[in-house]
Coordinates of C-alpha atoms (C1' of nucleotides) in Angstrom, one line a residue:
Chain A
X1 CA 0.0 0.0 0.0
X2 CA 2.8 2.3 0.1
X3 CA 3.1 2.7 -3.1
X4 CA -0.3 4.3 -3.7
X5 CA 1.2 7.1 -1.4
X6 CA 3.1 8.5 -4.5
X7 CA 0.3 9.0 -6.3
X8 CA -1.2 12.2 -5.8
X9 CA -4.6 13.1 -8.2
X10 CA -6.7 16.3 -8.0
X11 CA -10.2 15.7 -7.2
X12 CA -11.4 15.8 -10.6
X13 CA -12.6 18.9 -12.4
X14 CA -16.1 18.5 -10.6
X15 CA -17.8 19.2 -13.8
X16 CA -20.8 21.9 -13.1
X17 CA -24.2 20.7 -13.7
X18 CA -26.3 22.5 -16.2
X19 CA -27.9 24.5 -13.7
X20 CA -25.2 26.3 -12.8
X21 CA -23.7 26.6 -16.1
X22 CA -27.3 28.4 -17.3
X23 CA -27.2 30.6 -14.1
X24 CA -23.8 31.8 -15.1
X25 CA -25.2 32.5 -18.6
X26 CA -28.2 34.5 -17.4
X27 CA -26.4 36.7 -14.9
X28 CA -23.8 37.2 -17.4
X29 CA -26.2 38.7 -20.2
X30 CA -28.5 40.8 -17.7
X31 CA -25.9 42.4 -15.6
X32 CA -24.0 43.5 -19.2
X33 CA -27.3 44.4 -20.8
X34 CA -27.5 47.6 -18.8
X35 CA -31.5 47.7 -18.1
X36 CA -31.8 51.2 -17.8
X37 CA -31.4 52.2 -21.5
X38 CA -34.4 50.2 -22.5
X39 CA -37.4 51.7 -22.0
X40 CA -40.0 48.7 -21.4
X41 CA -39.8 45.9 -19.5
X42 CA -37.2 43.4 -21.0
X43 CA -39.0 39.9 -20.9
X44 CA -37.2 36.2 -21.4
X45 CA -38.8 33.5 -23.2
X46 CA -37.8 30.0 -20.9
X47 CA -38.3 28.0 -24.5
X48 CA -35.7 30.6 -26.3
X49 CA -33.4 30.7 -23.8
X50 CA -33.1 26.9 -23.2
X51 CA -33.0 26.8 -27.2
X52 CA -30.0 29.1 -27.3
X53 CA -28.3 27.8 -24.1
X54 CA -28.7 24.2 -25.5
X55 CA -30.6 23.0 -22.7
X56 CA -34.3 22.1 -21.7
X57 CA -35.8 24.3 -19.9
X58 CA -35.8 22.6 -16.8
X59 CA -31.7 23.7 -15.5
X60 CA -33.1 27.1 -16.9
X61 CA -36.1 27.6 -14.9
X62 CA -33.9 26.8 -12.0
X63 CA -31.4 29.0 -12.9
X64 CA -34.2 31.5 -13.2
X65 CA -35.4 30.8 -10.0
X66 CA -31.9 31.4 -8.1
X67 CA -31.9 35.2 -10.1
X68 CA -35.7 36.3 -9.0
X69 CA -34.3 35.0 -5.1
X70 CA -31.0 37.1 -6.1
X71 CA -33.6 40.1 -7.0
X72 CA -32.5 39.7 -10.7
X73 CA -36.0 38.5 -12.4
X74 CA -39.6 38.3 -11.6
X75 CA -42.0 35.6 -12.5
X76 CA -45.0 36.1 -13.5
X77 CA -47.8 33.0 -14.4
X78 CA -48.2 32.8 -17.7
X79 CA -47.1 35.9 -18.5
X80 CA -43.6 35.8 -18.6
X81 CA -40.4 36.3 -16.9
X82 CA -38.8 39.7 -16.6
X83 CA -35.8 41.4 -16.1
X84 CA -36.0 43.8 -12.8
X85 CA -35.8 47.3 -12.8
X86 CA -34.7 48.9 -9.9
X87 CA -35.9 52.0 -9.0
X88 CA -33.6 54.7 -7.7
X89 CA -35.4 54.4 -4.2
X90 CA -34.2 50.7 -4.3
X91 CA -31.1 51.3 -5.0
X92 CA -30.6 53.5 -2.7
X93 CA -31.2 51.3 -0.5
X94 CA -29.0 48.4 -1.8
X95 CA -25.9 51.2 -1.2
X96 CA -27.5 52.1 2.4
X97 CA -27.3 48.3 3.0
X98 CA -24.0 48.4 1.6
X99 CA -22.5 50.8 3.2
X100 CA -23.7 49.3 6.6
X101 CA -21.7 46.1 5.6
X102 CA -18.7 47.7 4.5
X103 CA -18.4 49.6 7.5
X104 CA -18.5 46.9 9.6
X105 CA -15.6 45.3 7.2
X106 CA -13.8 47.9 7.9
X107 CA -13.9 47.7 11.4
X108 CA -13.1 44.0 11.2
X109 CA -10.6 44.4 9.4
X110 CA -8.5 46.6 11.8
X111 CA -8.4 43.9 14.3
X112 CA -7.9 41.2 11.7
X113 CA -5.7 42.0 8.6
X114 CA -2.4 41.7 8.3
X115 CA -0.1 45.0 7.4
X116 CA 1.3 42.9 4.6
X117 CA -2.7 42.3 3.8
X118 CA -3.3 46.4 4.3
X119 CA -0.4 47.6 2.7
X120 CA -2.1 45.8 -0.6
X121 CA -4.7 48.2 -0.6
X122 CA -2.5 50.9 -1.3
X123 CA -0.5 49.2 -3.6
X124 CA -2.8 48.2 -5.8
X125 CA -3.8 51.4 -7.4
X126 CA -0.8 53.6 -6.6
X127 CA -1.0 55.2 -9.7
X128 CA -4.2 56.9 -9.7
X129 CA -3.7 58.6 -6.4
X130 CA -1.6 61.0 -8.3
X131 CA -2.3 63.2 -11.2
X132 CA -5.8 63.8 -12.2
X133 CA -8.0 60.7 -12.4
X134 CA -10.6 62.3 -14.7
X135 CA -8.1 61.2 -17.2
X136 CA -8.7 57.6 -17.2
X137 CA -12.2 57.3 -15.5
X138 CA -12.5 53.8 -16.8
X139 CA -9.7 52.4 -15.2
X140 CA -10.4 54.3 -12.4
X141 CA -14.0 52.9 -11.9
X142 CA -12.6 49.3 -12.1
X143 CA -10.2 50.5 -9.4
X144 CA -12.7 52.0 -7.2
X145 CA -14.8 48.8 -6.8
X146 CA -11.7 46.6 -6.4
X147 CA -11.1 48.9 -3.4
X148 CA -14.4 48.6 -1.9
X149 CA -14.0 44.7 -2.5
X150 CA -10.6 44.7 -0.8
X151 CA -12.0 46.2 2.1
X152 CA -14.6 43.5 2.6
X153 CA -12.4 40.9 2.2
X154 CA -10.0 42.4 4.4
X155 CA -13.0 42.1 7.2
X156 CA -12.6 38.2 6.7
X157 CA -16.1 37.4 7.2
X158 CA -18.0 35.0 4.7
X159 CA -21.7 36.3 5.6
X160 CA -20.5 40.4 4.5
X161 CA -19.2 39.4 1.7
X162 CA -21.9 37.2 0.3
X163 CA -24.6 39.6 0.9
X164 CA -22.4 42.7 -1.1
X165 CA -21.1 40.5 -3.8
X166 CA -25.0 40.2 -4.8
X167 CA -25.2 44.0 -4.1
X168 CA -22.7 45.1 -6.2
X169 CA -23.9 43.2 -9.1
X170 CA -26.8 45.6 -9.1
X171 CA -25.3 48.7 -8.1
X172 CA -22.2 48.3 -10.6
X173 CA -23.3 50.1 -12.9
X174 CA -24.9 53.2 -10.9
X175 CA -21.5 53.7 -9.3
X176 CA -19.1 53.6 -11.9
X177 CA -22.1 56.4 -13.4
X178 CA -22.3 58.4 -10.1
X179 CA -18.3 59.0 -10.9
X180 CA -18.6 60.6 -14.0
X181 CA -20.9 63.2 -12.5
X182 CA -19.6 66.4 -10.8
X183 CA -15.8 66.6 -9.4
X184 CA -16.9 63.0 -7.6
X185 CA -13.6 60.9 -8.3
X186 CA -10.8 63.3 -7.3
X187 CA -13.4 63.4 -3.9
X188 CA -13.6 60.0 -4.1
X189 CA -9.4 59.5 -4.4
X190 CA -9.1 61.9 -1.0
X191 CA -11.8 59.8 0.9
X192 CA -10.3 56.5 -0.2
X193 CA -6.7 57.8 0.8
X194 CA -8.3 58.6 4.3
X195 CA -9.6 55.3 4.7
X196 CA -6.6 53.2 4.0
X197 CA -4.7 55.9 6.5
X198 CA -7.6 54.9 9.2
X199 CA -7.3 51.4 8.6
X200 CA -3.3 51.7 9.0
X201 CA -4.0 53.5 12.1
X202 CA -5.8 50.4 13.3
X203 CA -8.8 53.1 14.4
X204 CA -11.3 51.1 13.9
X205 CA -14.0 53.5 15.0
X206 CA -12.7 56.1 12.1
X207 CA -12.1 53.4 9.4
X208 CA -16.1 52.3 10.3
X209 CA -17.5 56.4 10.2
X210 CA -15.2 57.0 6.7
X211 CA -16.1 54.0 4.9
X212 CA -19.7 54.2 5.8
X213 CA -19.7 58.2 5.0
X214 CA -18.2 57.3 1.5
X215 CA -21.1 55.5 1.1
X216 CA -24.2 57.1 2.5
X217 CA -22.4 59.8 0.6
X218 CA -22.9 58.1 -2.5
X219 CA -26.4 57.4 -1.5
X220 CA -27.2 61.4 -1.4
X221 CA -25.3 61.8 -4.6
X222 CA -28.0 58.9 -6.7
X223 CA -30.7 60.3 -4.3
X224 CA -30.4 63.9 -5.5
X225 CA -29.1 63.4 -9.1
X226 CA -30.7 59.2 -9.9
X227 CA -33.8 60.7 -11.3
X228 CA -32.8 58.7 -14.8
X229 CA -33.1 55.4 -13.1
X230 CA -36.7 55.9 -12.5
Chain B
X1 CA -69.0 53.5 -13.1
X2 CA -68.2 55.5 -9.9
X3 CA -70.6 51.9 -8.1
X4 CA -67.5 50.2 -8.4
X5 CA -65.3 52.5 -6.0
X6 CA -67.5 51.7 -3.2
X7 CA -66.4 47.9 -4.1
X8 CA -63.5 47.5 -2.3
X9 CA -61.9 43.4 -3.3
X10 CA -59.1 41.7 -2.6
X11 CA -57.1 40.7 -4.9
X12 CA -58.2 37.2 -5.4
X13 CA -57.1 34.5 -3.4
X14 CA -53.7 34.8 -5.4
X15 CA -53.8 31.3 -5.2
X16 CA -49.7 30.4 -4.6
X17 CA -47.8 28.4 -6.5
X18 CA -47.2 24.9 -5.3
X19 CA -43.7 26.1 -5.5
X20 CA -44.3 29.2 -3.0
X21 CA -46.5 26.6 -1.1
X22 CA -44.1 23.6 -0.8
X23 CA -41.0 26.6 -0.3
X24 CA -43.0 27.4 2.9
X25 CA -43.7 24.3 4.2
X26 CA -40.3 23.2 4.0
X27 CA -38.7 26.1 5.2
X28 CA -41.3 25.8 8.5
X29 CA -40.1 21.8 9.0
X30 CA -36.6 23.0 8.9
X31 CA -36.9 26.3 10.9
X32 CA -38.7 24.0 13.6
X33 CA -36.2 21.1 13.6
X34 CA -33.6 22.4 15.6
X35 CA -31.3 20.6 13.7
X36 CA -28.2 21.1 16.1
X37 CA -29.9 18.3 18.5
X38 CA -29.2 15.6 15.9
X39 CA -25.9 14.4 15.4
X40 CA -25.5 13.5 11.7
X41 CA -26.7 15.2 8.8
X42 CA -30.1 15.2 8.0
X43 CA -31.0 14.0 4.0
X44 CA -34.1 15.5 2.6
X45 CA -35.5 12.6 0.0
X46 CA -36.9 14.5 -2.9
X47 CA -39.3 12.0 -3.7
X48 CA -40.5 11.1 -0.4
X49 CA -41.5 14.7 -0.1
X50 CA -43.2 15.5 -3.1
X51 CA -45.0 12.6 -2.2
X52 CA -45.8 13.8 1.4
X53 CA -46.3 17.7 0.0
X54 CA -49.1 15.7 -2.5
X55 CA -47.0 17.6 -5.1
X56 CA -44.3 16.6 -7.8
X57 CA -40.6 17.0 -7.9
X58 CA -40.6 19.8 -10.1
X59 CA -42.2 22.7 -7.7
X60 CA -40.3 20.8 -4.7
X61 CA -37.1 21.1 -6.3
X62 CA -37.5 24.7 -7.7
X63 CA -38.3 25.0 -3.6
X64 CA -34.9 23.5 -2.4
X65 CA -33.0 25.5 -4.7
X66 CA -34.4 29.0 -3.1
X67 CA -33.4 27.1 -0.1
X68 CA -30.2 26.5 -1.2
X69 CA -29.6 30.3 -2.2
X70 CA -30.6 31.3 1.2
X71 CA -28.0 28.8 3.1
X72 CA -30.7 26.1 4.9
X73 CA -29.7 23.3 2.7
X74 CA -27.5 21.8 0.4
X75 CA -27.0 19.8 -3.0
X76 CA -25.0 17.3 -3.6
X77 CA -25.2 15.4 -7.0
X78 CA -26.5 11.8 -6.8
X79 CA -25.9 12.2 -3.2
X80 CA -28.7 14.3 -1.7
X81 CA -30.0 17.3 -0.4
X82 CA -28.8 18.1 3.4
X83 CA -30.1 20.2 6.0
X84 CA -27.0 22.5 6.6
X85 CA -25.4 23.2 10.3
X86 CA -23.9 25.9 10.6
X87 CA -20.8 26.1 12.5
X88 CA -20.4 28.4 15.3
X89 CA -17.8 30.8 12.9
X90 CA -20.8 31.2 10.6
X91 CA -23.4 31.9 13.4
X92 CA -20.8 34.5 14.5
X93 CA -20.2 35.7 11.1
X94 CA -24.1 36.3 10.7
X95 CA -24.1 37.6 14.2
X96 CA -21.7 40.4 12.6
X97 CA -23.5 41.5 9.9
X98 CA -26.6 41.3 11.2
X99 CA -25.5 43.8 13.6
X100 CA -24.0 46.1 10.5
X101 CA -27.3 46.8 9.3
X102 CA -29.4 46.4 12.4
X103 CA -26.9 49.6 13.6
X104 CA -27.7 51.4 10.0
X105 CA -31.1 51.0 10.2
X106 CA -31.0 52.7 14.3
X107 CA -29.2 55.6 12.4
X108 CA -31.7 55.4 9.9
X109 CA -34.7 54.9 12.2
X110 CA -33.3 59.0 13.9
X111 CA -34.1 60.8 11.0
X112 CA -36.7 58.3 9.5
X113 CA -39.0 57.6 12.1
X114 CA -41.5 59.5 13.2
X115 CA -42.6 59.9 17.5
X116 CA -44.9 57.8 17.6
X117 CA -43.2 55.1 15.6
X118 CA -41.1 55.4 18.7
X119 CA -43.1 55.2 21.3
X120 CA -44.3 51.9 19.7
X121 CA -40.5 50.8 21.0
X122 CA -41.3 51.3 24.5
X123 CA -45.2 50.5 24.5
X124 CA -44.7 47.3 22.9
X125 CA -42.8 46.2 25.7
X126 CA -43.3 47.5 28.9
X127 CA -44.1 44.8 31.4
X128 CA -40.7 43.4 31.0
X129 CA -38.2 46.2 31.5
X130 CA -39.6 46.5 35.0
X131 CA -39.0 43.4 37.8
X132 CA -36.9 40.7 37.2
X133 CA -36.3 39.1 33.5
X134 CA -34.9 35.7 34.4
X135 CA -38.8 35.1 35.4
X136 CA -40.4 34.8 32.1
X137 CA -37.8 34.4 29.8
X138 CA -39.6 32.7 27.2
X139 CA -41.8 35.6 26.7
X140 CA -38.7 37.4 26.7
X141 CA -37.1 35.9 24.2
X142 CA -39.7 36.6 21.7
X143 CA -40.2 40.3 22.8
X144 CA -36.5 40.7 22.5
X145 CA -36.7 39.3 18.3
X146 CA -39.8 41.3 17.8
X147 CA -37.8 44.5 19.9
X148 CA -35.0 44.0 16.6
X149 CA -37.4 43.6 14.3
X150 CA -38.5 46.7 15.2
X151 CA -35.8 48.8 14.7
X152 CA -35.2 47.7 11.6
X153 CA -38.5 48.5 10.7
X154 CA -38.2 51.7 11.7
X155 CA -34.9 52.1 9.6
X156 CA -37.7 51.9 6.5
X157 CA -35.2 49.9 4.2
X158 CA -36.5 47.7 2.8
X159 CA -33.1 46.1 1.3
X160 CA -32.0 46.1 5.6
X161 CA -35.3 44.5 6.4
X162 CA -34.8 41.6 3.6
X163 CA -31.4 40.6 4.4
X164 CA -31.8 40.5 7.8
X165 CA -35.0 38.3 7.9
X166 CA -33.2 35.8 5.9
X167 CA -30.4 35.9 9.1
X168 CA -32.7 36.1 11.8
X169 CA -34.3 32.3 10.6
X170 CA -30.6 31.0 11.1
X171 CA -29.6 32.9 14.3
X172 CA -33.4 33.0 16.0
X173 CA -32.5 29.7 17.7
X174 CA -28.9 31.0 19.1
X175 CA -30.1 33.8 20.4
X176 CA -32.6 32.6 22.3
X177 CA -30.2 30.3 23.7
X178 CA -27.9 32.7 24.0
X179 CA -30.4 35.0 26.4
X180 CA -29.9 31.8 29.2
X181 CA -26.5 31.9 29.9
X182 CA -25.2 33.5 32.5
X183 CA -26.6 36.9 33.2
X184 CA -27.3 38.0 30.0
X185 CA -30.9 38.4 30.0
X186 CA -30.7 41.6 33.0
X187 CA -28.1 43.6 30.9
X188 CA -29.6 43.0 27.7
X189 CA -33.1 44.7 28.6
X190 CA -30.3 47.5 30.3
X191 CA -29.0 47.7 26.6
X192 CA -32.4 48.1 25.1
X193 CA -33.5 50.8 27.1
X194 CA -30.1 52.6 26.2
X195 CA -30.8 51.8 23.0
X196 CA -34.4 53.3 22.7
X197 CA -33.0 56.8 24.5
X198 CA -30.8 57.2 21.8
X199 CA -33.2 56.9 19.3
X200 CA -35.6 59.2 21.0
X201 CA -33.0 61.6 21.6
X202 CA -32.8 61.6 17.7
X203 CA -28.7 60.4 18.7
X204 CA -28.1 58.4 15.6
X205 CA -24.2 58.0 16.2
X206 CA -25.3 56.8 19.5
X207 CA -28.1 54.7 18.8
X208 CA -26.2 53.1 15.7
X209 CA -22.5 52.7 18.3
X210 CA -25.2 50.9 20.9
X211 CA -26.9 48.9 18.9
X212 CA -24.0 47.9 16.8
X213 CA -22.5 47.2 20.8
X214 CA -25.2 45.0 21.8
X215 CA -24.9 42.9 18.4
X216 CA -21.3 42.1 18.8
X217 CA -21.4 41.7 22.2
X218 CA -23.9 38.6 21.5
X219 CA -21.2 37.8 18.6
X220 CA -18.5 37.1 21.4
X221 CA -20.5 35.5 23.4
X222 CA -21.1 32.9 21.0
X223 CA -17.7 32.9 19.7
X224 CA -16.9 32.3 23.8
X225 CA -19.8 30.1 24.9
X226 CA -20.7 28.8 21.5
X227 CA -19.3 25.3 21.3
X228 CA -21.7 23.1 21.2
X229 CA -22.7 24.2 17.8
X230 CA -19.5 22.6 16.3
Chain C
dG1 C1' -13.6 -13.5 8.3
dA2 C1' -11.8 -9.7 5.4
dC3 C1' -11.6 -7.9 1.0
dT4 C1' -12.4 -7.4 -4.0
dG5 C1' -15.3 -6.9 -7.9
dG6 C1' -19.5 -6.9 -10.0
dT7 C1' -24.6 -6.1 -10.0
dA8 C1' -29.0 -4.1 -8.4
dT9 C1' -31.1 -0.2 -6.4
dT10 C1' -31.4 4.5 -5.2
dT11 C1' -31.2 9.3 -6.2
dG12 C1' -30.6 13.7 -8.1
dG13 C1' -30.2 16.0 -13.0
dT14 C1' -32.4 16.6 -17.1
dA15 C1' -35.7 16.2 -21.0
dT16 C1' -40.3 16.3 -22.4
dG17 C1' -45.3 16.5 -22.6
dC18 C1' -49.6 18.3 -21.1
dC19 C1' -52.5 21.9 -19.2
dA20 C1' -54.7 26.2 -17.8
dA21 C1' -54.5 30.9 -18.2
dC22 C1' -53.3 34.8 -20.7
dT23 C1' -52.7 37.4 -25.5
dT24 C1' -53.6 38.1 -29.9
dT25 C1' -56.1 37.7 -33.9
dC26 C1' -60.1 36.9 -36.4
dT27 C1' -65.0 37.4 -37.2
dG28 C1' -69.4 39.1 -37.5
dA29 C1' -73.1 41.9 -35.8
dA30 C1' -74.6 46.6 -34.7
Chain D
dT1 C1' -66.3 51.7 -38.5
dT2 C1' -66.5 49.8 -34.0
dC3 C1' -66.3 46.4 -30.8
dA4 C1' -67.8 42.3 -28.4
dG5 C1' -66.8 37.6 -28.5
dA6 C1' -64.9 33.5 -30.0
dA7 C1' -61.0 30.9 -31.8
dA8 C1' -56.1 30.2 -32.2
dG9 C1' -51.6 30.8 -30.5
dT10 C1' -48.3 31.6 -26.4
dT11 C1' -46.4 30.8 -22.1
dG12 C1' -45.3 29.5 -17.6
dG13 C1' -46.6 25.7 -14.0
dC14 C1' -46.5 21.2 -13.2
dA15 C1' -46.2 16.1 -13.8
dT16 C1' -43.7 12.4 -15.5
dA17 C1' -40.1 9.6 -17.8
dC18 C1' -35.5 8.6 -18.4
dC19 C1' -30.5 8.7 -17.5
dA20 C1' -26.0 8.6 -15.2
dA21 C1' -23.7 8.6 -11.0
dA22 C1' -23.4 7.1 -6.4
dT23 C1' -24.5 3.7 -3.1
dA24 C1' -25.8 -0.7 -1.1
dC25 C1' -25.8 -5.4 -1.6
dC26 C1' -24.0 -9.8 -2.7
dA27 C1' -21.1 -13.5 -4.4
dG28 C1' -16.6 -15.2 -4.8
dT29 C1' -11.7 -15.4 -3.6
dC30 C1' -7.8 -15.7 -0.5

DNA sequence: GACTGGTATTTGGTATGCCAACTTTCTGAA
DNA sequence: TTCAGAAAGTTGGCATACCAAATACCAGTC
């Protein structure tokens, strides 16, 4: 029997069942459709989509049924299946929520990261925190919610960063917007340098009042100026 | 036509799905179970209870998948479905971000929520915060969910109030349990009251620093006490 | 008796068919 | 022309059938 010791396999590639591989699919299309250019309701047909995912419709309806619990679709009986809308009240609320949970991240993490873990936040995206970022807003709004995601996962726990990952999918596209309006990135640069300074500073009751100012400011900012999403 | 406005109907029966029905009646058995008594796993028979529900597999499986997105069971191909347990880092974990939004909602609940929302706090539960706890603590237990519940409500979001309801069907049982060990019934009611000057005093940074207090105090307590879930 | 290999059974994953309710289109009478 | 009202077509909800993988069971060997 010793000689089975020197074999070593992986666990096999787990192949995903068709369920999951039609979820992936669905998500995919409707968080890059961007909704809010359409101007009616955006319906899916179960028979077309299990037709153009290869499928029957069964994994598909399931998948379906994962996205209306995720927020992402609503059902309705024989009349169809439609992609959700939110309204700029509700998303409001989704960065209210989120900025409770980051917050708390935030305190977390200056009890539990590393410096070698904190130090990562600023070196990631040294390069926008000089010069003007209005001159690459793109790469600058893939930074900015990398940061926010580097926070949570600097708070190490599993149940935060769950609940935002499904947040973020459908607030994406609202904040990367929001930072295109007014002088809100080079704002946004100073707050985010204040935040990692707090963090570094182990102060966990400043890192926790920044972070969630950040985002309650953000909240104002798609309060006052959202009135497109509706 | 102006006949009709005195006719005030509701809106049909609505009769629910057998999906929405059979999601309900499963999440009930499993709510109720108090699965940390058993010792193995529990398997859930997909057959057996579409056969029990009078119903077939489909609407019970589109049923355990929403259970699955929420966390109360598990798939496993050709295997099963389990009833999941928790461990006692996830309880704490949910302990944690419960209290991140339970503490935005208290801010939220300063500017939000009008007196007599308020008052409701204190009416709703007024016999207990006078004599000694540890005598009815069953009746406690509830008031103390329901005195949570409240403040959420009063934070009016609704994204808060539908994250934490999903977290308050996995914790309920901890924190009862939680409220009989050691003394921690007497200083939670102490807490509560501190908690419902704050928000009449319109003190959000106080009322969200308390209630976020009280949440992760419960967190290290089960983090402390909390062995037995493991 | 312990262990190996094969076979039967169980079980979740998927495909498919039917049905009732909803929409749309057609039709015919006013 | 207008507009009920019926007929035809769609569409999601549900039931059922089948499959492959995993397990349980059993016979045979050492």
């Amino acid at each position: 029997m010793v000689k089975s010791d020197m074999f070593h396999v992986k666990p096999i590639a787990a192949t995903s069942s068709l369920r999951a591989l039609a979820y992936e699919a669905l998500k995919e299309a409707i968080t890059n459709m961007n909704i809010y250019d359409q101007k009616e309701e955006v319906r899916l047909d179960e028979r077309k989509l299990s037709l153009n995912l290869g499928v029957s419709r069964t994994p598909v309806r399931e998948a379906l049924t994962v996205l209306e619990q995720e927020g992402f679709v609503r059902f309705e009986a024989r009349r169809g299946v439609f992609v959700i809308k939110k309204t700029k009240s509700e998303i409001v609320a989704m960065i209210q929520a989120w900025s409770a949970l980051e917050s708390m991240a935030a305190r977390l993490a200056c009890t539990r990261a590393t410096d070698e873990q904190l130090a990562c936040l600023r070196e990631h995206f040294p390069e926008f925190y000089e010069g003007r970022p209005s001159d690459h807003l793109d790469e600058y709004s893939d930074a900015n919610i990398r940061f926010h995601q580097k926070i949570i996962s600097l708070g190490q726990c599993d149940v935060i960063r769950d609940l935002t990952s499904n947040l973020l999918m459908h607030v994406r596209g609202i904040r990367n917007a929001a930072m295109r309006q007014g002088d809100r990135a080079a704002n946004s640069i100073k707050e985010h340098v204040a935040i990692i300074q707090a963090l570094e500073a182990r102060d966990a009751d400043l890192a926790e009042r920044l972070v969630r100012e950040h985002g309650l400011g953000l909240a104002r900012h798609v309060e006052t100026y959202g009135d497109y999403l509706d």
